[in-house]
PDB file of C-alpha atoms in Angstrom:
ATOM      1  CA  UNK S   1      -0.408 -37.173 -12.483  1.00 86.00           C
ATOM      2  CA  UNK S   2      -1.305 -33.560 -14.137  1.00 86.00           C
ATOM      3  CA  UNK S   3      -3.912 -32.532 -11.280  1.00 87.00           C
ATOM      4  CA  UNK S   4      -1.830 -33.665  -9.041  1.00 91.00           C
ATOM      5  CA  UNK S   5       0.870 -32.112  -9.852  1.00 92.00           C
ATOM      6  CA  UNK S   6      -1.058 -28.629 -10.486  1.00 92.00           C
ATOM      7  CA  UNK S   7      -2.079 -29.056  -6.416  1.00 93.00           C
ATOM      8  CA  UNK S   8       2.342 -29.602  -6.057  1.00 94.00           C
ATOM      9  CA  UNK S   9       2.553 -26.519  -7.881  1.00 95.00           C
ATOM     10  CA  UNK S  10       0.452 -24.336  -6.438  1.00 94.00           C
ATOM     11  CA  UNK S  11       0.712 -25.516  -3.034  1.00 95.00           C
ATOM     12  CA  UNK S  12       5.086 -24.003  -3.880  1.00 95.00           C
ATOM     13  CA  UNK S  13       3.230 -20.904  -5.230  1.00 95.00           C
ATOM     14  CA  UNK S  14       1.298 -20.209  -1.976  1.00 95.00           C
ATOM     15  CA  UNK S  15       4.413 -20.946   0.312  1.00 95.00           C
ATOM     16  CA  UNK S  16       6.399 -18.608  -1.556  1.00 95.00           C
ATOM     17  CA  UNK S  17       3.906 -15.935  -1.990  1.00 95.00           C
ATOM     18  CA  UNK S  18       3.212 -16.073   2.075  1.00 95.00           C
ATOM     19  CA  UNK S  19       7.341 -15.593   2.726  1.00 96.00           C
ATOM     20  CA  UNK S  20       7.093 -12.835   0.404  1.00 96.00           C
ATOM     21  CA  UNK S  21       4.095 -11.317   2.581  1.00 96.00           C
ATOM     22  CA  UNK S  22       6.504 -11.637   6.090  1.00 95.00           C
ATOM     23  CA  UNK S  23       9.852 -10.515   4.705  1.00 95.00           C
ATOM     24  CA  UNK S  24       7.257  -6.854   3.792  1.00 95.00           C
ATOM     25  CA  UNK S  25       5.200  -6.947   6.703  1.00 95.00           C
ATOM     26  CA  UNK S  26       9.155  -7.818   9.114  1.00 95.00           C
ATOM     27  CA  UNK S  27      10.583  -4.603   6.493  1.00 94.00           C
ATOM     28  CA  UNK S  28       7.943  -3.291   7.357  1.00 94.00           C
ATOM     29  CA  UNK S  29       7.997  -3.677  10.580  1.00 94.00           C
ATOM     30  CA  UNK S  30      11.189  -2.889  11.017  1.00 93.00           C
ATOM     31  CA  UNK S  31      13.060  -0.843   8.205  1.00 92.00           C
ATOM     32  CA  UNK S  32      14.654   2.693   9.779  1.00 91.00           C
ATOM     33  CA  UNK S  33      12.851   5.301   7.516  1.00 91.00           C
ATOM     34  CA  UNK S  34       9.605   5.574   6.012  1.00 93.00           C
ATOM     35  CA  UNK S  35      10.723   5.337   2.474  1.00 92.00           C
ATOM     36  CA  UNK S  36      12.165   1.829   3.468  1.00 93.00           C
ATOM     37  CA  UNK S  37       9.083   1.254   4.989  1.00 94.00           C
ATOM     38  CA  UNK S  38       7.583   1.859   1.183  1.00 95.00           C
ATOM     39  CA  UNK S  39       9.995  -0.459  -0.328  1.00 94.00           C
ATOM     40  CA  UNK S  40       8.857  -3.324   2.143  1.00 94.00           C
ATOM     41  CA  UNK S  41       5.245  -2.136   1.738  1.00 94.00           C
ATOM     42  CA  UNK S  42       5.955  -2.527  -2.625  1.00 94.00           C
ATOM     43  CA  UNK S  43       6.642  -6.322  -2.092  1.00 93.00           C
ATOM     44  CA  UNK S  44       4.287  -7.114  -0.472  1.00 93.00           C
ATOM     45  CA  UNK S  45       1.282  -5.753  -3.067  1.00 93.00           C
ATOM     46  CA  UNK S  46       3.758  -6.970  -6.211  1.00 94.00           C
ATOM     47  CA  UNK S  47       5.692 -10.499  -5.415  1.00 94.00           C
ATOM     48  CA  UNK S  48       3.074 -11.386  -2.548  1.00 94.00           C
ATOM     49  CA  UNK S  49      -0.614 -10.637  -4.017  1.00 95.00           C
ATOM     50  CA  UNK S  50       0.757 -12.213  -7.711  1.00 95.00           C
ATOM     51  CA  UNK S  51       2.264 -15.482  -5.617  1.00 96.00           C
ATOM     52  CA  UNK S  52      -0.565 -16.109  -4.118  1.00 95.00           C
ATOM     53  CA  UNK S  53      -3.582 -14.819  -6.653  1.00 95.00           C
ATOM     54  CA  UNK S  54      -1.476 -17.729  -9.222  1.00 95.00           C
ATOM     55  CA  UNK S  55      -1.368 -20.316  -6.467  1.00 94.00           C
ATOM     56  CA  UNK S  56      -4.956 -20.137  -6.561  1.00 94.00           C
ATOM     57  CA  UNK S  57      -5.477 -20.183  -9.644  1.00 94.00           C
ATOM     58  CA  UNK S  58      -3.568 -23.031 -10.162  1.00 93.00           C
ATOM     59  CA  UNK S  59      -5.677 -24.370  -7.875  1.00 90.00           C
ATOM     60  CA  UNK S  60      -8.934 -22.984  -9.297  1.00 89.00           C
ATOM     61  CA  UNK S  61      -8.896 -24.350 -13.011  1.00 84.00           C
ATOM     62  CA  UNK S  62     -10.019 -23.172 -15.418  1.00 89.00           C
ATOM     63  CA  UNK S  63     -13.554 -21.173 -14.930  1.00 91.00           C
ATOM     64  CA  UNK S  64     -15.393 -17.843 -12.955  1.00 92.00           C
ATOM     65  CA  UNK S  65     -12.680 -17.993  -9.817  1.00 93.00           C
ATOM     66  CA  UNK S  66      -9.780 -17.205 -11.717  1.00 94.00           C
ATOM     67  CA  UNK S  67     -10.833 -14.453 -14.257  1.00 94.00           C
ATOM     68  CA  UNK S  68     -11.978 -12.894 -10.739  1.00 94.00           C
ATOM     69  CA  UNK S  69      -9.197 -13.669  -9.212  1.00 94.00           C
ATOM     70  CA  UNK S  70      -7.126 -12.065 -12.841  1.00 95.00           C
ATOM     71  CA  UNK S  71     -10.256  -8.207 -11.809  1.00 95.00           C
ATOM     72  CA  UNK S  72      -7.426  -8.060  -8.070  1.00 95.00           C
ATOM     73  CA  UNK S  73      -5.209  -9.055  -9.808  1.00 95.00           C
ATOM     74  CA  UNK S  74      -5.136  -6.293 -11.693  1.00 95.00           C
ATOM     75  CA  UNK S  75      -6.617  -3.946  -9.586  1.00 95.00           C
ATOM     76  CA  UNK S  76      -3.796  -4.282  -7.646  1.00 95.00           C
ATOM     77  CA  UNK S  77      -1.360  -2.992 -10.593  1.00 94.00           C
ATOM     78  CA  UNK S  78      -3.399  -0.697 -10.997  1.00 95.00           C
ATOM     79  CA  UNK S  79      -3.186   1.664  -7.209  1.00 94.00           C
ATOM     80  CA  UNK S  80      -1.011   0.305  -5.161  1.00 94.00           C
ATOM     81  CA  UNK S  81       2.594   2.175  -7.596  1.00 94.00           C
ATOM     82  CA  UNK S  82      -0.818   4.825  -7.679  1.00 95.00           C
ATOM     83  CA  UNK S  83      -0.860   4.522  -3.862  1.00 95.00           C
ATOM     84  CA  UNK S  84       2.763   4.939  -3.423  1.00 95.00           C
ATOM     85  CA  UNK S  85       4.272   6.775  -5.522  1.00 94.00           C
ATOM     86  CA  UNK S  86       0.902   9.269  -4.005  1.00 94.00           C
ATOM     87  CA  UNK S  87       2.116   8.634  -0.259  1.00 94.00           C
ATOM     88  CA  UNK S  88       5.772   8.984  -0.966  1.00 93.00           C
ATOM     89  CA  UNK S  89       4.989  12.693  -3.225  1.00 90.00           C
ATOM     90  CA  UNK S  90       3.212  13.760  -0.684  1.00 91.00           C
ATOM     91  CA  UNK S  91       5.746  13.212   2.613  1.00 91.00           C
ATOM     92  CA  UNK S  92       8.282  14.726   0.046  1.00 88.00           C
ATOM     93  CA  UNK S  93       5.943  17.463  -0.251  1.00 85.00           C
ATOM     94  CA  UNK S  94       5.595  17.474   3.345  1.00 84.00           C
ATOM     95  CA  UNK S  95       9.493  17.387   4.331  1.00 81.00           C
ATOM     96  CA  UNK S  96      10.098  14.120   4.628  1.00 84.00           C
ATOM     97  CA  UNK S  97      14.033  13.383   4.623  1.00 83.00           C
ATOM     98  CA  UNK S  98      15.731  10.491   3.568  1.00 84.00           C
ATOM     99  CA  UNK S  99      17.488   8.943   6.082  1.00 82.00           C
ATOM    100  CA  UNK S 100      21.248   9.429   4.626  1.00 78.00           C
ATOM    101  CA  UNK S 101      24.794   8.300   6.757  1.00 68.00           C
ATOM    102  CA  UNK S 102      27.360  10.392   8.005  1.00 66.00           C
ATOM    103  CA  UNK S 103      25.207  12.995   5.473  1.00 65.00           C
ATOM    104  CA  UNK S 104      26.388  11.125   2.382  1.00 63.00           C
ATOM    105  CA  UNK S 105      23.374  11.701  -0.035  1.00 61.00           C
ATOM    106  CA  UNK S 106      22.348  14.361   1.893  1.00 62.00           C
ATOM    107  CA  UNK S 107      19.574  16.094  -0.230  1.00 61.00           C
ATOM    108  CA  UNK S 108      19.844  20.167  -0.553  1.00 63.00           C
ATOM    109  CA  UNK S 109      15.767  20.661   0.051  1.00 64.00           C
ATOM    110  CA  UNK S 110      15.584  22.563  -3.386  1.00 64.00           C
ATOM    111  CA  UNK S 111      15.840  19.697  -4.907  1.00 63.00           C
ATOM    112  CA  UNK S 112      13.087  17.617  -3.767  1.00 63.00           C
ATOM    113  CA  UNK S 113      10.572  20.368  -3.302  1.00 62.00           C
ATOM    114  CA  UNK S 114       7.836  20.086  -6.691  1.00 65.00           C
ATOM    115  CA  UNK S 115       7.897  21.860  -9.600  1.00 66.00           C
ATOM    116  CA  UNK S 116       5.333  24.779  -9.084  1.00 65.00           C
ATOM    117  CA  UNK S 117       6.808  25.567  -5.372  1.00 63.00           C
ATOM    118  CA  UNK S 118       8.983  28.025  -5.052  1.00 57.00           C
ATOM    119  CA  UNK S 119      11.663  27.863  -3.484  1.00 50.00           C
ATOM    120  CA  UNK S 120      10.538  28.576   0.108  1.00 49.00           C
ATOM    121  CA  UNK S 121      10.724  25.529   2.670  1.00 46.00           C
ATOM    122  CA  UNK S 122       6.404  24.114   1.288  1.00 45.00           C
ATOM    123  CA  UNK S 123       5.626  24.012   4.805  1.00 49.00           C
ATOM    124  CA  UNK S 124       5.087  27.809   5.604  1.00 46.00           C
ATOM    125  CA  UNK S 125       3.335  27.699   2.391  1.00 44.00           C
ATOM    126  CA  UNK S 126       1.144  25.080   2.998  1.00 46.00           C
ATOM    127  CA  UNK S 127       0.891  26.128   6.235  1.00 44.00           C
ATOM    128  CA  UNK S 128       0.194  29.701   4.508  1.00 44.00           C
ATOM    129  CA  UNK S 129      -2.242  29.332   1.924  1.00 44.00           C
ATOM    130  CA  UNK S 130      -4.484  26.945   4.321  1.00 44.00           C
ATOM    131  CA  UNK S 131      -4.843  29.882   6.811  1.00 44.00           C
ATOM    132  CA  UNK S 132      -5.940  32.646   4.242  1.00 45.00           C
ATOM    133  CA  UNK S 133      -7.762  29.653   2.713  1.00 44.00           C
ATOM    134  CA  UNK S 134      -9.480  28.863   6.670  1.00 44.00           C
ATOM    135  CA  UNK S 135     -10.160  32.992   6.624  1.00 42.00           C
ATOM    136  CA  UNK S 136     -11.759  33.142   3.215  1.00 43.00           C
ATOM    137  CA  UNK S 137     -13.819  30.673   4.201  1.00 43.00           C
ATOM    138  CA  UNK S 138     -15.272  32.356   7.251  1.00 43.00           C
ATOM    139  CA  UNK S 139     -15.541  35.730   5.153  1.00 43.00           C
TER     140      UNK S 139
ATOM    141  CA  UNK A   1      -1.322 -25.452   2.762  1.00 84.00           C
ATOM    142  CA  UNK A   2      -3.755 -22.820   3.189  1.00 91.00           C
ATOM    143  CA  UNK A   3      -4.061 -22.350   5.880  1.00 93.00           C
ATOM    144  CA  UNK A   4      -0.703 -21.720   6.196  1.00 93.00           C
ATOM    145  CA  UNK A   5      -0.811 -19.004   4.403  1.00 94.00           C
ATOM    146  CA  UNK A   6      -3.403 -18.022   6.343  1.00 95.00           C
ATOM    147  CA  UNK A   7      -1.755 -17.601   9.631  1.00 95.00           C
ATOM    148  CA  UNK A   8       1.769 -16.301   7.256  1.00 95.00           C
ATOM    149  CA  UNK A   9      -1.073 -13.053   6.464  1.00 95.00           C
ATOM    150  CA  UNK A  10      -2.046 -13.162   9.927  1.00 96.00           C
ATOM    151  CA  UNK A  11       1.047 -12.670  10.845  1.00 95.00           C
ATOM    152  CA  UNK A  12       2.116  -9.927   8.428  1.00 95.00           C
ATOM    153  CA  UNK A  13      -0.992  -8.598   9.483  1.00 96.00           C
ATOM    154  CA  UNK A  14       0.097  -7.950  13.307  1.00 96.00           C
ATOM    155  CA  UNK A  15       3.507  -6.653  12.463  1.00 95.00           C
ATOM    156  CA  UNK A  16       1.579  -3.418   9.916  1.00 95.00           C
ATOM    157  CA  UNK A  17      -0.647  -2.779  13.045  1.00 96.00           C
ATOM    158  CA  UNK A  18       2.480  -2.165  14.690  1.00 95.00           C
ATOM    159  CA  UNK A  19       3.936   0.132  13.036  1.00 94.00           C
ATOM    160  CA  UNK A  20       0.177   1.292  12.717  1.00 94.00           C
ATOM    161  CA  UNK A  21       0.168   1.899  15.729  1.00 95.00           C
ATOM    162  CA  UNK A  22       4.551   3.227  15.963  1.00 91.00           C
ATOM    163  CA  UNK A  23       4.940   4.471  13.195  1.00 85.00           C
ATOM    164  CA  UNK A  24       6.735   8.638  13.765  1.00 90.00           C
ATOM    165  CA  UNK A  25       5.016   9.784  10.508  1.00 90.00           C
ATOM    166  CA  UNK A  26       1.482  10.061  10.074  1.00 92.00           C
ATOM    167  CA  UNK A  27       2.413   8.690   6.231  1.00 94.00           C
ATOM    168  CA  UNK A  28       4.037   5.428   8.032  1.00 94.00           C
ATOM    169  CA  UNK A  29       0.256   4.650   9.414  1.00 95.00           C
ATOM    170  CA  UNK A  30      -1.069   5.633   5.938  1.00 95.00           C
ATOM    171  CA  UNK A  31       1.874   3.639   4.481  1.00 95.00           C
ATOM    172  CA  UNK A  32       0.741   0.431   7.170  1.00 95.00           C
ATOM    173  CA  UNK A  33      -3.165   1.319   5.986  1.00 95.00           C
ATOM    174  CA  UNK A  34      -2.891   0.441   2.526  1.00 95.00           C
ATOM    175  CA  UNK A  35      -1.016  -2.776   3.920  1.00 95.00           C
ATOM    176  CA  UNK A  36      -3.290  -4.467   5.636  1.00 96.00           C
ATOM    177  CA  UNK A  37      -5.567  -3.174   3.029  1.00 95.00           C
ATOM    178  CA  UNK A  38      -4.053  -5.332   0.823  1.00 95.00           C
ATOM    179  CA  UNK A  39      -3.068  -7.885   2.687  1.00 96.00           C
ATOM    180  CA  UNK A  40      -7.150  -8.144   3.812  1.00 96.00           C
ATOM    181  CA  UNK A  41      -7.849  -8.509  -0.165  1.00 95.00           C
ATOM    182  CA  UNK A  42      -5.177 -12.018   0.339  1.00 95.00           C
ATOM    183  CA  UNK A  43      -7.126 -12.986   3.491  1.00 95.00           C
ATOM    184  CA  UNK A  44      -9.904 -13.066   1.987  1.00 95.00           C
ATOM    185  CA  UNK A  45      -9.435 -14.628  -0.981  1.00 95.00           C
ATOM    186  CA  UNK A  46      -7.324 -16.815   0.821  1.00 95.00           C
ATOM    187  CA  UNK A  47     -10.452 -17.840   2.416  1.00 94.00           C
ATOM    188  CA  UNK A  48     -12.610 -18.240   0.674  1.00 94.00           C
ATOM    189  CA  UNK A  49     -10.956 -21.045  -0.686  1.00 93.00           C
ATOM    190  CA  UNK A  50     -10.126 -22.447   2.320  1.00 92.00           C
ATOM    191  CA  UNK A  51     -13.991 -22.813   3.403  1.00 92.00           C
ATOM    192  CA  UNK A  52     -15.078 -23.810  -0.321  1.00 89.00           C
ATOM    193  CA  UNK A  53     -16.450 -20.117  -1.008  1.00 88.00           C
ATOM    194  CA  UNK A  54     -15.364 -17.556  -4.183  1.00 85.00           C
ATOM    195  CA  UNK A  55     -18.133 -15.057  -2.976  1.00 89.00           C
ATOM    196  CA  UNK A  56     -15.341 -13.923  -0.629  1.00 92.00           C
ATOM    197  CA  UNK A  57     -13.461 -12.711  -4.137  1.00 93.00           C
ATOM    198  CA  UNK A  58     -16.321 -10.203  -4.616  1.00 94.00           C
ATOM    199  CA  UNK A  59     -15.863  -8.895  -1.363  1.00 94.00           C
ATOM    200  CA  UNK A  60     -12.477  -8.194  -2.173  1.00 93.00           C
ATOM    201  CA  UNK A  61     -12.200  -6.959  -5.030  1.00 94.00           C
ATOM    202  CA  UNK A  62     -14.798  -3.957  -3.183  1.00 95.00           C
ATOM    203  CA  UNK A  63     -12.180  -3.193  -0.781  1.00 95.00           C
ATOM    204  CA  UNK A  64      -9.807  -3.499  -2.956  1.00 95.00           C
ATOM    205  CA  UNK A  65     -11.641  -0.205  -4.993  1.00 95.00           C
ATOM    206  CA  UNK A  66     -11.837   1.287  -0.845  1.00 96.00           C
ATOM    207  CA  UNK A  67      -8.724   1.166   0.178  1.00 95.00           C
ATOM    208  CA  UNK A  68      -7.128   2.810  -2.677  1.00 95.00           C
ATOM    209  CA  UNK A  69      -9.786   6.838  -2.393  1.00 95.00           C
ATOM    210  CA  UNK A  70      -9.165   5.913   1.517  1.00 95.00           C
ATOM    211  CA  UNK A  71      -5.212   6.372   0.888  1.00 95.00           C
ATOM    212  CA  UNK A  72      -6.049   8.930  -1.894  1.00 93.00           C
ATOM    213  CA  UNK A  73      -8.284  10.413   0.618  1.00 93.00           C
ATOM    214  CA  UNK A  74      -6.761  10.407   4.120  1.00 93.00           C
ATOM    215  CA  UNK A  75      -3.761  12.616   1.765  1.00 92.00           C
ATOM    216  CA  UNK A  76      -5.123  14.825   0.111  1.00 90.00           C
ATOM    217  CA  UNK A  77      -6.624  15.845   3.634  1.00 89.00           C
ATOM    218  CA  UNK A  78      -3.645  15.871   5.524  1.00 86.00           C
ATOM    219  CA  UNK A  79      -1.727  17.457   1.946  1.00 82.00           C
ATOM    220  CA  UNK A  80      -4.381  20.784   1.486  1.00 81.00           C
ATOM    221  CA  UNK A  81      -6.170  20.329   5.422  1.00 76.00           C
ATOM    222  CA  UNK A  82      -9.131  20.749   3.541  1.00 73.00           C
ATOM    223  CA  UNK A  83     -11.524  17.206   1.172  1.00 73.00           C
ATOM    224  CA  UNK A  84     -13.207  19.864  -1.046  1.00 76.00           C
ATOM    225  CA  UNK A  85      -9.734  21.822  -2.578  1.00 71.00           C
ATOM    226  CA  UNK A  86      -9.441  22.689  -5.933  1.00 73.00           C
ATOM    227  CA  UNK A  87      -6.891  23.305  -7.700  1.00 67.00           C
ATOM    228  CA  UNK A  88      -8.079  25.545  -9.974  1.00 65.00           C
ATOM    229  CA  UNK A  89      -6.622  28.925  -9.739  1.00 59.00           C
ATOM    230  CA  UNK A  90      -3.692  28.573  -7.648  1.00 58.00           C
ATOM    231  CA  UNK A  91       0.077  28.022  -8.965  1.00 53.00           C
ATOM    232  CA  UNK A  92       1.511  28.036  -6.177  1.00 52.00           C
ATOM    233  CA  UNK A  93       0.315  25.269  -2.534  1.00 51.00           C
TER     234      UNK A  93
END
């Protein structure tokens, strides 16, 4: 009876995980802006992966398979925030502006620059520095 | 139930592929590629349980590391224009 209960709970977890994966990917398709899409993709990495892996671990019991599933979870737990943060910071440094309705919540350009950038436009500095670097490489 | 989970993950993969093809900026495409990687890991795990072969989880672990390194490498390339960019001695980009 316990094994039946574990199977049913694991099915429920798999269903919830699949729902969150589908919801996150539909959000990735339909969201209006880059930063909202980053949030939708984050739903896949956190809720979808956690519930799917937990549902599979319940069916595997205490074995090597559960240890490997735990390793996959720890990997996703540490790498998906790193990738998300790097993506958002790279997008901000490149000048992608968040969507704002009717000009409310408009962010000034200086607020979005990284600390080591001056008060000038970030794309101009990036273009100048990469052009200088290419010239020095050719010499 | 594993079959239904695999179908849902395949649907999610198709949406992510459409976003990778359609995304107006390059960061949309990088985000979609990262999501495709995570969904592939989940699909590998579900498929391993469906066929009763737990070796697919090892492939998923390897691909997870490759996914992270690939995302960071593409972002570094688009930020600096050069994969061998070194930050020493430069205070401003």
